mmCIF file of C-alpha atoms in Angstrom:
data_model
loop_
_atom_site.group_PDB
_atom_site.id
_atom_site.type_symbol
_atom_site.label_atom_id
_atom_site.label_comp_id
_atom_site.label_asym_id
_atom_site.label_seq_id
_atom_site.Cartn_x
_atom_site.Cartn_y
_atom_site.Cartn_z
ATOM 1 C CA MET V 1 -60.998 -100.825 8.142
ATOM 2 C CA GLU V 2 -61.308 -101.382 11.830
ATOM 3 C CA GLN V 3 -58.698 -100.165 13.936
ATOM 4 C CA TRP V 4 -57.266 -101.920 17.015
ATOM 5 C CA ARG V 5 -54.651 -101.044 19.338
ATOM 6 C CA TYR V 6 -50.993 -102.419 18.849
ATOM 7 C CA ILE V 7 -48.997 -101.972 22.008
ATOM 8 C CA VAL V 8 -45.247 -103.466 22.586
ATOM 9 C CA THR V 9 -44.340 -103.166 26.288
ATOM 10 C CA GLU V 10 -41.119 -102.945 28.052
ATOM 11 C CA PRO V 11 -39.747 -106.298 29.438
ATOM 12 C CA MET V 12 -41.665 -106.623 32.767
ATOM 13 C CA SER V 13 -41.611 -108.977 35.675
ATOM 14 C CA PRO V 14 -43.724 -112.209 35.450
ATOM 15 C CA ALA V 15 -46.368 -110.921 37.811
ATOM 16 C CA MET V 16 -46.742 -107.706 35.865
ATOM 17 C CA ASN V 17 -46.934 -109.447 32.300
ATOM 18 C CA MET V 18 -49.848 -111.529 33.463
ATOM 19 C CA ALA V 19 -51.379 -108.552 35.338
ATOM 20 C CA VAL V 20 -51.495 -106.304 32.255
ATOM 21 C CA ASP V 21 -52.819 -108.932 30.077
ATOM 22 C CA GLU V 22 -55.669 -109.155 32.708
ATOM 23 C CA ALA V 23 -56.028 -105.476 33.127
ATOM 24 C CA ILE V 24 -56.470 -104.984 29.374
ATOM 25 C CA LEU V 25 -59.099 -107.672 29.602
ATOM 26 C CA GLN V 26 -60.857 -105.868 32.419
ATOM 27 C CA LEU V 27 -60.997 -102.342 30.852
ATOM 28 C CA HIS V 28 -61.973 -103.720 27.605
ATOM 29 C CA SER V 29 -64.919 -105.560 29.058
ATOM 30 C CA GLU V 30 -65.713 -102.019 30.630
ATOM 31 C CA GLY V 31 -65.668 -100.474 27.046
ATOM 32 C CA LYS V 32 -62.628 -98.287 28.259
ATOM 33 C CA VAL V 33 -60.014 -99.538 25.733
ATOM 34 C CA GLY V 34 -60.479 -101.125 22.346
ATOM 35 C CA PRO V 35 -59.384 -104.652 21.180
ATOM 36 C CA THR V 36 -55.810 -104.990 21.636
ATOM 37 C CA VAL V 37 -52.821 -106.758 20.312
ATOM 38 C CA ARG V 38 -49.790 -106.808 22.685
ATOM 39 C CA PHE V 39 -46.134 -107.990 22.383
ATOM 40 C CA TYR V 40 -43.878 -108.321 25.417
ATOM 41 C CA THR V 41 -40.950 -110.025 26.862
ATOM 42 C CA TRP V 42 -39.803 -110.996 30.077
ATOM 43 C CA ASP V 43 -37.345 -109.741 33.107
ATOM 44 C CA PRO V 44 -36.098 -112.069 34.159
ATOM 45 C CA ALA V 45 -36.582 -115.000 32.063
ATOM 46 C CA THR V 46 -39.630 -116.904 33.482
ATOM 47 C CA LEU V 47 -41.189 -120.161 33.817
ATOM 48 C CA SER V 48 -44.935 -119.806 33.494
ATOM 49 C CA ILE V 49 -47.322 -122.662 34.123
ATOM 50 C CA GLY V 50 -51.154 -123.026 33.440
ATOM 51 C CA TYR V 51 -53.837 -122.405 35.542
ATOM 52 C CA PHE V 52 -54.614 -126.058 36.282
ATOM 53 C CA GLN V 53 -51.216 -127.341 36.736
ATOM 54 C CA LYS V 54 -49.852 -128.570 40.317
ATOM 55 C CA ALA V 55 -46.903 -126.396 40.864
ATOM 56 C CA VAL V 56 -45.290 -128.405 43.709
ATOM 57 C CA LYS V 57 -45.965 -131.701 41.906
ATOM 58 C CA GLU V 58 -44.894 -130.705 38.452
ATOM 59 C CA ILE V 59 -42.160 -127.958 38.992
ATOM 60 C CA ASN V 60 -38.641 -128.175 40.316
ATOM 61 C CA MET V 61 -39.006 -124.968 42.323
ATOM 62 C CA GLU V 62 -35.490 -125.232 43.841
ATOM 63 C CA GLU V 63 -34.139 -125.315 40.406
ATOM 64 C CA VAL V 64 -36.231 -122.302 39.254
ATOM 65 C CA HIS V 65 -34.855 -120.252 42.092
ATOM 66 C CA LYS V 66 -31.296 -121.666 41.727
ATOM 67 C CA ARG V 67 -31.218 -120.441 38.063
ATOM 68 C CA GLY V 68 -32.482 -117.047 39.003
ATOM 69 C CA LEU V 69 -35.671 -117.439 37.064
ATOM 70 C CA GLY V 70 -39.105 -115.796 37.419
ATOM 71 C CA PHE V 71 -42.213 -117.804 38.151
ATOM 72 C CA VAL V 72 -45.765 -117.278 37.524
ATOM 73 C CA ARG V 73 -49.090 -119.198 37.064
ATOM 74 C CA ARG V 74 -51.106 -117.859 33.923
ATOM 75 C CA PRO V 75 -54.737 -117.168 33.969
ATOM 76 C CA THR V 76 -54.925 -119.528 30.997
ATOM 77 C CA GLY V 77 -54.679 -123.206 30.586
ATOM 78 C CA GLY V 78 -51.839 -125.060 29.114
ATOM 79 C CA ARG V 79 -48.543 -126.432 30.530
ATOM 80 C CA ALA V 80 -45.281 -124.860 31.333
ATOM 81 C CA VAL V 81 -43.427 -122.504 29.281
ATOM 82 C CA LEU V 82 -39.811 -121.192 29.431
ATOM 83 C CA HIS V 83 -40.049 -117.430 28.335
ATOM 84 C CA ASP V 84 -36.467 -116.666 27.589
ATOM 85 C CA GLN V 85 -35.544 -116.486 23.926
ATOM 86 C CA GLU V 86 -38.864 -115.739 22.562
ATOM 87 C CA LEU V 87 -41.576 -113.246 21.888
ATOM 88 C CA THR V 88 -44.794 -113.489 23.738
ATOM 89 C CA TYR V 89 -48.151 -112.092 22.037
ATOM 90 C CA SER V 90 -51.490 -111.412 23.710
ATOM 91 C CA VAL V 91 -54.757 -110.712 21.850
ATOM 92 C CA ILE V 92 -57.759 -109.352 23.751
ATOM 93 C CA VAL V 93 -61.028 -108.785 22.168
ATOM 94 C CA SER V 94 -64.861 -109.141 23.104
ATOM 95 C CA GLU V 95 -66.554 -112.521 22.614
ATOM 96 C CA GLU V 96 -69.218 -110.350 20.867
ATOM 97 C CA HIS V 97 -66.685 -109.058 18.020
ATOM 98 C CA PRO V 98 -68.350 -109.798 14.569
ATOM 99 C CA ARG V 99 -65.103 -111.484 13.617
ATOM 100 C CA MET V 100 -64.743 -113.903 16.664
ATOM 101 C CA PRO V 101 -66.726 -117.262 16.178
ATOM 102 C CA SER V 102 -68.550 -118.330 19.443
ATOM 103 C CA GLY V 103 -66.576 -121.589 19.751
ATOM 104 C CA VAL V 104 -63.268 -121.652 21.489
ATOM 105 C CA THR V 105 -61.487 -123.535 18.862
ATOM 106 C CA GLU V 106 -62.598 -121.736 16.093
ATOM 107 C CA ALA V 107 -61.778 -118.395 17.630
ATOM 108 C CA TYR V 108 -58.525 -119.961 18.278
ATOM 109 C CA LYS V 109 -58.004 -120.520 14.739
ATOM 110 C CA ILE V 110 -59.014 -116.977 13.683
ATOM 111 C CA ILE V 111 -56.551 -115.428 16.150
ATOM 112 C CA SER V 112 -53.895 -117.806 15.177
ATOM 113 C CA LEU V 113 -54.093 -116.770 11.430
ATOM 114 C CA GLY V 114 -52.186 -113.796 12.785
ATOM 115 C CA LEU V 115 -49.339 -116.116 14.040
ATOM 116 C CA LEU V 116 -49.439 -117.947 10.592
ATOM 117 C CA HIS V 117 -49.062 -114.638 8.572
ATOM 118 C CA GLY V 118 -46.348 -113.712 11.056
ATOM 119 C CA PHE V 119 -44.241 -116.937 10.409
ATOM 120 C CA GLN V 120 -44.829 -116.606 6.623
ATOM 121 C CA ASN V 121 -43.581 -112.904 6.800
ATOM 122 C CA LEU V 122 -40.437 -114.309 8.107
ATOM 123 C CA GLY V 123 -40.036 -116.571 5.034
ATOM 124 C CA LEU V 124 -41.078 -119.896 6.668
ATOM 125 C CA ASN V 125 -43.198 -122.314 5.196
ATOM 126 C CA ALA V 126 -45.569 -122.400 8.177
ATOM 127 C CA GLU V 127 -48.991 -124.053 8.006
ATOM 128 C CA MET V 128 -51.984 -124.493 10.274
ATOM 129 C CA VAL V 129 -52.976 -128.106 10.831
ATOM 130 C CA SER V 130 -56.243 -129.188 12.213
ATOM 131 C CA LEU V 131 -55.980 -131.982 14.637
ATOM 132 C CA ALA V 132 -59.463 -133.208 14.298
ATOM 133 C CA SER V 133 -58.504 -136.635 13.208
ATOM 134 C CA GLU V 134 -56.936 -139.290 15.447
ATOM 135 C CA GLU V 135 -54.101 -139.591 13.010
ATOM 136 C CA GLU V 136 -53.039 -135.874 13.298
ATOM 137 C CA LYS V 137 -53.503 -135.913 17.064
ATOM 138 C CA GLU V 138 -51.295 -138.870 17.247
ATOM 139 C CA LYS V 139 -48.636 -137.350 15.060
ATOM 140 C CA TYR V 140 -48.181 -134.190 17.179
ATOM 141 C CA ASN V 141 -49.144 -135.595 20.560
ATOM 142 C CA SER V 142 -46.530 -136.818 23.212
ATOM 143 C CA PRO V 143 -46.485 -139.231 26.214
ATOM 144 C CA GLY V 144 -47.217 -136.114 28.267
ATOM 145 C CA SER V 145 -44.392 -133.895 29.833
ATOM 146 C CA SER V 146 -45.398 -130.833 31.768
ATOM 147 C CA ALA V 147 -43.806 -128.807 28.832
ATOM 148 C CA CYS V 148 -46.308 -126.654 26.651
ATOM 149 C CA PHE V 149 -44.863 -127.410 23.332
ATOM 150 C CA ASP V 150 -45.580 -131.057 24.007
ATOM 151 C CA SER V 151 -49.216 -130.594 24.025
ATOM 152 C CA PRO V 152 -51.011 -130.209 20.584
ATOM 153 C CA SER V 153 -54.085 -127.735 20.563
ATOM 154 C CA TRP V 154 -57.074 -128.102 18.137
ATOM 155 C CA TYR V 155 -55.129 -126.052 15.371
ATOM 156 C CA GLU V 156 -51.354 -126.385 15.486
ATOM 157 C CA LEU V 157 -48.846 -124.175 13.679
ATOM 158 C CA VAL V 158 -46.245 -126.231 12.385
ATOM 159 C CA VAL V 159 -43.058 -125.672 10.257
ATOM 160 C CA GLU V 160 -41.460 -128.793 8.828
ATOM 161 C CA GLY V 161 -43.869 -130.803 10.680
ATOM 162 C CA LYS V 162 -42.892 -129.411 14.016
ATOM 163 C CA LYS V 163 -44.735 -127.169 16.549
ATOM 164 C CA VAL V 164 -43.567 -123.643 16.246
ATOM 165 C CA ALA V 165 -46.084 -121.531 18.816
ATOM 166 C CA GLY V 166 -47.844 -122.482 21.886
ATOM 167 C CA SER V 167 -50.874 -120.545 22.818
ATOM 168 C CA ALA V 168 -53.860 -120.771 25.368
ATOM 169 C CA GLN V 169 -57.169 -118.922 25.880
ATOM 170 C CA THR V 170 -59.395 -117.763 28.419
ATOM 171 C CA ARG V 171 -62.721 -116.112 28.548
ATOM 172 C CA GLN V 172 -63.737 -114.023 31.358
ATOM 173 C CA LYS V 173 -66.193 -110.915 31.563
ATOM 174 C CA GLY V 174 -67.512 -111.424 27.924
ATOM 175 C CA VAL V 175 -63.718 -111.050 26.678
ATOM 176 C CA ILE V 176 -61.319 -113.190 24.852
ATOM 177 C CA LEU V 177 -57.637 -113.335 26.101
ATOM 178 C CA GLN V 178 -55.460 -115.558 23.963
ATOM 179 C CA HIS V 179 -51.580 -115.260 24.472
ATOM 180 C CA GLY V 180 -48.731 -117.401 23.542
ATOM 181 C CA SER V 181 -45.164 -118.002 23.034
ATOM 182 C CA ILE V 182 -43.177 -117.541 19.622
ATOM 183 C CA LEU V 183 -39.740 -119.181 20.181
ATOM 184 C CA LEU V 184 -36.702 -117.830 18.686
ATOM 185 C CA ASP V 185 -34.181 -120.196 20.338
ATOM 186 C CA MET V 186 -34.808 -122.517 23.126
ATOM 187 C CA ASP V 187 -32.618 -124.171 25.831
ATOM 188 C CA VAL V 188 -34.436 -127.628 26.013
ATOM 189 C CA ASP V 189 -32.073 -128.821 28.774
ATOM 190 C CA LEU V 190 -32.929 -125.818 30.967
ATOM 191 C CA LEU V 191 -36.615 -126.328 30.483
ATOM 192 C CA PHE V 192 -36.678 -129.768 31.387
ATOM 193 C CA SER V 193 -34.102 -129.302 34.187
ATOM 194 C CA LEU V 194 -37.236 -127.376 35.935
ATOM 195 C CA LEU V 195 -39.773 -130.088 35.468
ATOM 196 C CA ASN V 196 -40.267 -133.013 37.836
ATOM 197 C CA PHE V 197 -40.064 -136.536 36.296
ATOM 198 C CA PRO V 198 -40.653 -139.919 37.985
ATOM 199 C CA SER V 199 -36.959 -140.971 36.775
ATOM 200 C CA GLU V 200 -33.954 -139.742 34.730
ATOM 201 C CA ARG V 201 -34.885 -142.219 32.090
ATOM 202 C CA VAL V 202 -38.360 -140.743 31.675
ATOM 203 C CA LYS V 203 -36.932 -137.348 31.672
ATOM 204 C CA GLU V 204 -34.545 -138.415 28.706
ATOM 205 C CA ARG V 205 -37.409 -140.037 26.782
ATOM 206 C CA MET V 206 -39.629 -136.833 27.137
ATOM 207 C CA MET V 207 -36.952 -134.589 25.852
ATOM 208 C CA ASP V 208 -36.278 -136.768 22.830
ATOM 209 C CA SER V 209 -39.967 -136.722 22.126
ATOM 210 C CA PHE V 210 -40.161 -132.922 22.672
ATOM 211 C CA ARG V 211 -37.114 -132.280 20.290
ATOM 212 C CA GLN V 212 -38.822 -134.321 17.689
ATOM 213 C CA LYS V 213 -42.034 -132.266 17.822
ATOM 214 C CA ALA V 214 -41.022 -128.726 18.690
ATOM 215 C CA VAL V 215 -38.788 -126.546 16.826
ATOM 216 C CA THR V 216 -37.756 -122.799 17.148
ATOM 217 C CA ILE V 217 -37.699 -120.041 14.473
ATOM 218 C CA ASN V 218 -33.904 -120.005 14.258
ATOM 219 C CA GLU V 219 -33.745 -123.696 13.835
ATOM 220 C CA VAL V 220 -35.613 -123.473 10.786
ATOM 221 C CA SER V 221 -34.848 -120.108 9.368
ATOM 222 C CA SER V 222 -32.086 -119.894 6.655
ATOM 223 C CA ARG V 223 -30.703 -116.707 8.590
ATOM 224 C CA PRO V 224 -30.705 -115.303 12.107
ATOM 225 C CA ILE V 225 -34.085 -113.719 13.198
ATOM 226 C CA SER V 226 -33.667 -110.947 15.690
ATOM 227 C CA LEU V 227 -36.398 -110.192 18.429
ATOM 228 C CA GLN V 228 -37.259 -106.801 16.527
ATOM 229 C CA GLU V 229 -37.618 -108.433 13.313
ATOM 230 C CA ALA V 230 -40.148 -110.844 14.890
ATOM 231 C CA VAL V 231 -41.951 -108.068 16.329
ATOM 232 C CA ASP V 232 -42.376 -106.498 12.997
ATOM 233 C CA ALA V 233 -43.063 -109.556 11.011
ATOM 234 C CA PHE V 234 -45.814 -110.733 13.615
ATOM 235 C CA GLY V 235 -47.138 -107.077 13.916
ATOM 236 C CA ARG V 236 -47.888 -107.090 10.249
ATOM 237 C CA GLY V 237 -49.129 -110.973 10.642
ATOM 238 C CA PHE V 238 -51.822 -110.039 13.119
ATOM 239 C CA ALA V 239 -52.948 -107.102 10.996
ATOM 240 C CA SER V 240 -53.391 -109.193 7.877
ATOM 241 C CA GLY V 241 -54.688 -112.175 9.844
ATOM 242 C CA LEU V 242 -57.240 -110.294 11.759
ATOM 243 C CA GLU V 243 -58.052 -108.167 8.793
ATOM 244 C CA VAL V 244 -57.694 -104.784 11.039
ATOM 245 C CA GLU V 245 -55.318 -101.674 11.095
ATOM 246 C CA LEU V 246 -53.016 -101.862 14.355
ATOM 247 C CA ILE V 247 -52.584 -98.449 15.803
ATOM 248 C CA PRO V 248 -49.243 -98.099 17.782
ATOM 249 C CA SER V 249 -50.490 -97.214 21.426
ATOM 250 C CA GLU V 250 -49.340 -97.318 24.896
ATOM 251 C CA LEU V 251 -51.003 -98.572 27.986
ATOM 252 C CA THR V 252 -53.338 -96.171 29.586
ATOM 253 C CA ALA V 253 -52.703 -94.904 33.082
ATOM 254 C CA GLU V 254 -55.636 -96.750 34.291
ATOM 255 C CA GLU V 255 -54.327 -99.869 32.930
ATOM 256 C CA ARG V 256 -50.983 -99.656 34.409
ATOM 257 C CA ALA V 257 -52.353 -98.773 37.905
ATOM 258 C CA LEU V 258 -55.013 -101.839 37.618
ATOM 259 C CA ALA V 259 -51.972 -104.033 36.479
ATOM 260 C CA GLU V 260 -49.692 -102.973 39.439
ATOM 261 C CA GLU V 261 -52.781 -103.631 41.711
ATOM 262 C CA LEU V 262 -53.336 -107.190 40.333
ATOM 263 C CA ALA V 263 -49.620 -107.985 40.418
ATOM 264 C CA TYR V 264 -49.510 -107.212 43.987
ATOM 265 C CA THR V 265 -52.460 -108.946 45.077
ATOM 266 C CA ARG V 266 -52.443 -111.873 42.923
ATOM 267 C CA TYR V 267 -49.774 -112.866 40.498
ATOM 268 C CA ALA V 268 -46.791 -112.103 42.871
ATOM 269 C CA THR V 269 -48.236 -113.891 45.470
ATOM 270 C CA ASP V 270 -47.551 -117.489 46.511
ATOM 271 C CA GLU V 271 -51.302 -118.195 47.273
ATOM 272 C CA TRP V 272 -52.136 -117.613 43.452
ATOM 273 C CA ASN V 273 -48.944 -119.306 41.994
ATOM 274 C CA LEU V 274 -48.436 -122.374 44.305
ATOM 275 C CA ARG V 275 -52.070 -122.871 45.287
ATOM 276 C CA ARG V 276 -52.675 -126.047 43.449
#
């Protein structure tokens, strides 16, 4: 069975978390490291936004600072995610890998099988829903807040009809980077206090819609699930979903050095984070 690296990093700053993902991508593209599954958490709790979002227009930056939260723009698309009571994963693998379909949505589906198996390992009745039909799109779509879990992807992971994971993908240098947020718990009021809305009424309507369409692991689990239990369950999930053996590993010295450089020159800068 093919072996991939399996890395669980210590809690990191928002800039370093994004920089590490990019550093792995770059060094994988150069053949210096193998395909990698990484799990990570954030210090401090952080609001991340998608590559194409308009930070000043969509985000209440004053509230982000007042709450002592981190802030970073991801290299991937999608909408705002509050990284707080959750586990973030990333999968980095060559576009040429025999298991990876050339189409973005099909590759997304293959990688997301790891998530599906992880939820099932926790005893949750999770399923992957294809949003090919207009009916399915309508069921999981929303009027369009800036919050990620409001926004359906082509293949949605749902438990009891509600979205349980938000993922995004980018392709650079012949490498796929897919990362996403696995919610253990979530403070919906906090998340929506960080987003801009034209009026309080619109904000309340969006929050109601969000609560109807998104759910956390501990809302649907019959018992509390800890962060470590989630790491174990999803580690086994990605191994079985991707049909690989995950070998516990550490970041290389070159990955850490490159990540520190990328964090300093890009992900910690206003030029990157606020540029749109």
